[in-house]
Amino acid sequence: MRLVIARCSVDYTGRLNAHLPLATRLLVHKGDGSLLVHSDGGSYKPLNWMSPPCTLSVEVPDADAIADGVTQQWRVTHAKSGDALLVHIHEVLHDSAHELGVDPGLIKDGVEADLQRLLAEQVEVIGEHLTLVRREFPTAIGPVDLLLRDPAGGTIAVEVKRRGDIDGVEQLTRYLELLGRDPHLAPVTGVFAAQEIKPQARVLAADRGIRCVTLDYDGMKGVQSGAPRLF
């Protein structure tokens, strides 16, 4: 990755035309060929960019550009569309290259699989004296996240989400209709468990006879969440 801080102007030509007047900016030329133009603001979003596949070539500025103070001219051309990003560099303040190596990718914490695993280990969050039958219990229309048994022999189907909305309630409703036809499982009740449940989803769940449970992911991991508690 090459990082260049320079006083430059930038012109984009192709499906649309855009112009960035002369100013000090950060140019990021990545190993995949892409170029991003950043200012000291706007958070993560670049002012302009060219996505791969593209190539960067350094051109000699023409006489008019040199007269205007241009010392370097970069042209980044998209391989498929032909769109071009033309960077007129007047002054380079910093220029460095860094080998970052292979990135392992983003490892997400708190995804639905993590919630499901933790809840399977802590079924008491759903209710007392429950036992786990199986995670990912198979049905003809897809797996139920958790299937539990209560002491009276009833079955509880649990749908686990990070953010619970109406679609999740509808999904659980379909599972309940199917599972309820199996005499070995009936009676079957439903629990909709999520870190955050939208008000509309709560209303629909109550109308369907489904109980909602809000999950404290940090608490289930044994980490203080910072949320106020009565006890």
PDB file of C-alpha atoms in Angstrom, residues 4-10 19-27 37-40 47 87-93:
ATOM      1  CA  VAL A   4       0.847   9.934  -0.464  1.00  0.00           C
ATOM      2  CA  ILE A   5      -0.101  13.255   1.116  1.00  0.00           C
ATOM      3  CA  ALA A   6      -0.081  15.870  -1.597  1.00  0.00           C
ATOM      4  CA  ARG A   7      -1.532  19.163  -2.772  1.00  0.00           C
ATOM      5  CA  CYS A   8      -3.544  18.005  -5.731  1.00  0.00           C
ATOM      6  CA  SER A   9      -6.651  18.409  -7.857  1.00  0.00           C
ATOM      7  CA  VAL A  10      -8.653  15.419  -9.066  1.00  0.00           C
ATOM      8  CA  HIS A  19     -13.889  17.745 -10.031  1.00  0.00           C
ATOM      9  CA  LEU A  20     -11.990  18.245  -6.771  1.00  0.00           C
ATOM     10  CA  PRO A  21     -10.208  21.635  -6.708  1.00  0.00           C
ATOM     11  CA  LEU A  22      -6.623  22.029  -5.535  1.00  0.00           C
ATOM     12  CA  ALA A  23      -6.217  21.089  -1.844  1.00  0.00           C
ATOM     13  CA  THR A  24      -4.075  18.924   0.421  1.00  0.00           C
ATOM     14  CA  ARG A  25      -5.340  15.340   0.410  1.00  0.00           C
ATOM     15  CA  LEU A  26      -4.359  11.746   1.211  1.00  0.00           C
ATOM     16  CA  LEU A  27      -3.982   9.424  -1.779  1.00  0.00           C
ATOM     17  CA  VAL A  37      -8.753  10.151  -2.368  1.00  0.00           C
ATOM     18  CA  HIS A  38      -9.323  11.231   1.245  1.00  0.00           C
ATOM     19  CA  SER A  39      -9.650  14.560   3.019  1.00  0.00           C
ATOM     20  CA  ASP A  40      -9.192  15.206   6.731  1.00  0.00           C
ATOM     21  CA  LEU A  47     -13.984  12.020  -1.691  1.00  0.00           C
ATOM     22  CA  VAL A  87      -4.789  13.365 -10.338  1.00  0.00           C
ATOM     23  CA  HIS A  88      -2.734  16.542 -10.840  1.00  0.00           C
ATOM     24  CA  ILE A  89      -0.123  16.667  -8.084  1.00  0.00           C
ATOM     25  CA  HIS A  90       1.403  20.069  -7.297  1.00  0.00           C
ATOM     26  CA  GLU A  91       3.428  19.187  -4.196  1.00  0.00           C
ATOM     27  CA  VAL A  92       4.179  15.920  -2.386  1.00  0.00           C
ATOM     28  CA  LEU A  93       4.325  16.276   1.401  1.00  0.00           C
TER      29      LEU A  93
END
